[in-house]
Amino acid sequence: MPDLPLFESLEGLRGTGKSTVAPLLAAARGAVHVPTVPLCYQSLRRRVDMQGSVEARMCFYLSALFAASDEIQNYLADGVPVVVESYFARCLATHRAFGTRLGVTLPRCLPQPVTYQLVCSEDERQRRLAQRSKSLSRWDELGEKVADAITDAYAQFPMQQVDATGLRPDQVVQTILATENEGASCGDPEPMGTHPHILPSVPRRVEGSRIRSRHGRSRRRE
């Protein structure tokens, strides 16, 4: 089979570097950086985030992701590689930690990314967050309160972890480029979210335990 164009996603908690690294990775790959909340959703996004319903918020972000996935699929069909800052994994993991009662099974036909979960030490993550100028939304504050639960929910998805502790954004990109890619845009044998129990009850992670992917990989260090 001919090589498929590469589709890559960056996942992780707030402050791990997703929004900074994603465009740099896209430039290094010669890829298109596709926003997973399309422009036409942005004004409504602010209004939805002001509401208190986790189910309404989850459905909004799922809708945006499905719209983005069509654009992603078109690029891949034309042979153009794609990089995104978060994909369905973030939406599902985050809202599961927020307490959603919705069960979601994603269709198997969705483009499947090679996914990198950015992690860093908690001290460094908090320093990065403290340097941000924008104010916190109620969902940002809730995300910090349930950060461990989000991390546990992320473990349901196949990812390769990249430890960004002490690394500049360009060094994180180089670490990713040096990582052997697994899968391709549509070749993942277990597409994310297709299992009906992909988001079971989230156990609390034991304090001090190492974060590992669902395939048992330890954090990668440069």
PDB file of C-alpha atoms in Angstrom, residues 5-13 16-23 25-26 29 31-37 65 68-69 72 76 81-93 106 111-119 154 157-162 172-173 176-177 179 181-185 188 192:
ATOM      1  CA  PRO A   5      -0.294  11.138   4.817  1.00  0.00           C
ATOM      2  CA  LEU A   6       0.510  11.551   8.470  1.00  0.00           C
ATOM      3  CA  PHE A   7      -2.184  12.753  10.861  1.00  0.00           C
ATOM      4  CA  GLU A   8      -0.895  13.748  14.309  1.00  0.00           C
ATOM      5  CA  SER A   9      -2.655  15.033  17.427  1.00  0.00           C
ATOM      6  CA  LEU A  10      -1.264  16.581  20.605  1.00  0.00           C
ATOM      7  CA  GLU A  11      -3.081  15.866  23.864  1.00  0.00           C
ATOM      8  CA  GLY A  12      -2.447  16.748  27.493  1.00  0.00           C
ATOM      9  CA  LEU A  13      -3.479  18.874  30.430  1.00  0.00           C
ATOM     10  CA  THR A  16       1.755  21.142  28.881  1.00  0.00           C
ATOM     11  CA  GLY A  17       2.468  23.040  25.655  1.00  0.00           C
ATOM     12  CA  LYS A  18      -0.089  21.802  23.115  1.00  0.00           C
ATOM     13  CA  SER A  19      -1.006  25.164  21.598  1.00  0.00           C
ATOM     14  CA  THR A  20       2.648  26.221  21.297  1.00  0.00           C
ATOM     15  CA  VAL A  21       4.015  22.950  19.950  1.00  0.00           C
ATOM     16  CA  ALA A  22       1.228  22.134  17.452  1.00  0.00           C
ATOM     17  CA  PRO A  23       2.010  24.862  14.858  1.00  0.00           C
ATOM     18  CA  LEU A  25       5.215  20.496  14.613  1.00  0.00           C
ATOM     19  CA  ALA A  26       3.019  21.269  11.598  1.00  0.00           C
ATOM     20  CA  ARG A  29       6.230  18.203   9.012  1.00  0.00           C
ATOM     21  CA  ALA A  31       1.599  19.769   7.409  1.00  0.00           C
ATOM     22  CA  VAL A  32      -1.580  21.788   7.765  1.00  0.00           C
ATOM     23  CA  HIS A  33      -2.457  22.877  11.305  1.00  0.00           C
ATOM     24  CA  VAL A  34      -6.231  22.362  11.487  1.00  0.00           C
ATOM     25  CA  PRO A  35      -8.191  23.975  14.377  1.00  0.00           C
ATOM     26  CA  THR A  36     -10.510  21.417  15.943  1.00  0.00           C
ATOM     27  CA  VAL A  37     -12.959  24.174  16.886  1.00  0.00           C
ATOM     28  CA  LEU A  65     -14.761  17.982  16.163  1.00  0.00           C
ATOM     29  CA  ALA A  68     -13.146  19.501  11.770  1.00  0.00           C
ATOM     30  CA  SER A  69     -12.793  15.786  10.997  1.00  0.00           C
ATOM     31  CA  ILE A  72      -9.051  16.732   8.076  1.00  0.00           C
ATOM     32  CA  LEU A  76      -5.604  13.490   3.980  1.00  0.00           C
ATOM     33  CA  PRO A  81      -0.446  15.717   6.309  1.00  0.00           C
ATOM     34  CA  VAL A  82      -2.351  17.242   9.227  1.00  0.00           C
ATOM     35  CA  VAL A  83      -1.519  18.280  12.803  1.00  0.00           C
ATOM     36  CA  VAL A  84      -4.165  19.187  15.386  1.00  0.00           C
ATOM     37  CA  GLU A  85      -4.019  20.504  18.916  1.00  0.00           C
ATOM     38  CA  SER A  86      -6.234  17.912  20.637  1.00  0.00           C
ATOM     39  CA  TYR A  87      -8.875  15.687  19.068  1.00  0.00           C
ATOM     40  CA  PHE A  88     -11.724  13.521  20.334  1.00  0.00           C
ATOM     41  CA  ALA A  89      -9.606  12.124  23.181  1.00  0.00           C
ATOM     42  CA  ARG A  90      -9.460  15.493  24.955  1.00  0.00           C
ATOM     43  CA  CYS A  91     -13.192  16.113  24.613  1.00  0.00           C
ATOM     44  CA  LEU A  92     -14.139  12.674  25.899  1.00  0.00           C
ATOM     45  CA  ALA A  93     -11.555  12.481  28.687  1.00  0.00           C
ATOM     46  CA  LEU A 106     -17.464   7.204  17.800  1.00  0.00           C
ATOM     47  CA  PRO A 111      -9.530   9.824  10.666  1.00  0.00           C
ATOM     48  CA  GLN A 112      -7.289   8.226  13.294  1.00  0.00           C
ATOM     49  CA  PRO A 113      -4.265  10.240  14.424  1.00  0.00           C
ATOM     50  CA  VAL A 114      -0.906   9.278  15.779  1.00  0.00           C
ATOM     51  CA  THR A 115      -1.332  10.852  19.204  1.00  0.00           C
ATOM     52  CA  TYR A 116       1.296  12.352  21.491  1.00  0.00           C
ATOM     53  CA  GLN A 117       0.380  13.108  25.093  1.00  0.00           C
ATOM     54  CA  LEU A 118       2.490  15.981  26.364  1.00  0.00           C
ATOM     55  CA  VAL A 119       3.310  15.743  30.058  1.00  0.00           C
ATOM     56  CA  TYR A 154      -6.696   9.824  28.943  1.00  0.00           C
ATOM     57  CA  PHE A 157      -6.725   6.102  24.539  1.00  0.00           C
ATOM     58  CA  PRO A 158      -3.640   4.894  22.615  1.00  0.00           C
ATOM     59  CA  MET A 159      -0.987   7.582  22.943  1.00  0.00           C
ATOM     60  CA  GLN A 160       2.758   8.021  22.990  1.00  0.00           C
ATOM     61  CA  GLN A 161       3.863  10.169  25.895  1.00  0.00           C
ATOM     62  CA  VAL A 162       6.406  12.946  25.497  1.00  0.00           C
ATOM     63  CA  VAL A 172       9.670  19.029  22.226  1.00  0.00           C
ATOM     64  CA  VAL A 173       9.163  19.032  18.455  1.00  0.00           C
ATOM     65  CA  ILE A 176       8.432  13.995  18.595  1.00  0.00           C
ATOM     66  CA  LEU A 177      10.258  13.890  15.255  1.00  0.00           C
ATOM     67  CA  THR A 179       9.866   9.164  17.913  1.00  0.00           C
ATOM     68  CA  ASN A 181       5.466   6.803  14.449  1.00  0.00           C
ATOM     69  CA  GLU A 182       2.922   4.093  14.934  1.00  0.00           C
ATOM     70  CA  GLY A 183      -0.213   3.868  12.813  1.00  0.00           C
ATOM     71  CA  ALA A 184      -1.388   6.258  10.099  1.00  0.00           C
ATOM     72  CA  SER A 185      -4.345   8.438   9.287  1.00  0.00           C
ATOM     73  CA  ASP A 188      -5.163   2.305  13.712  1.00  0.00           C
ATOM     74  CA  MET A 192     -10.544   5.680  19.513  1.00  0.00           C
TER      75      MET A 192
END
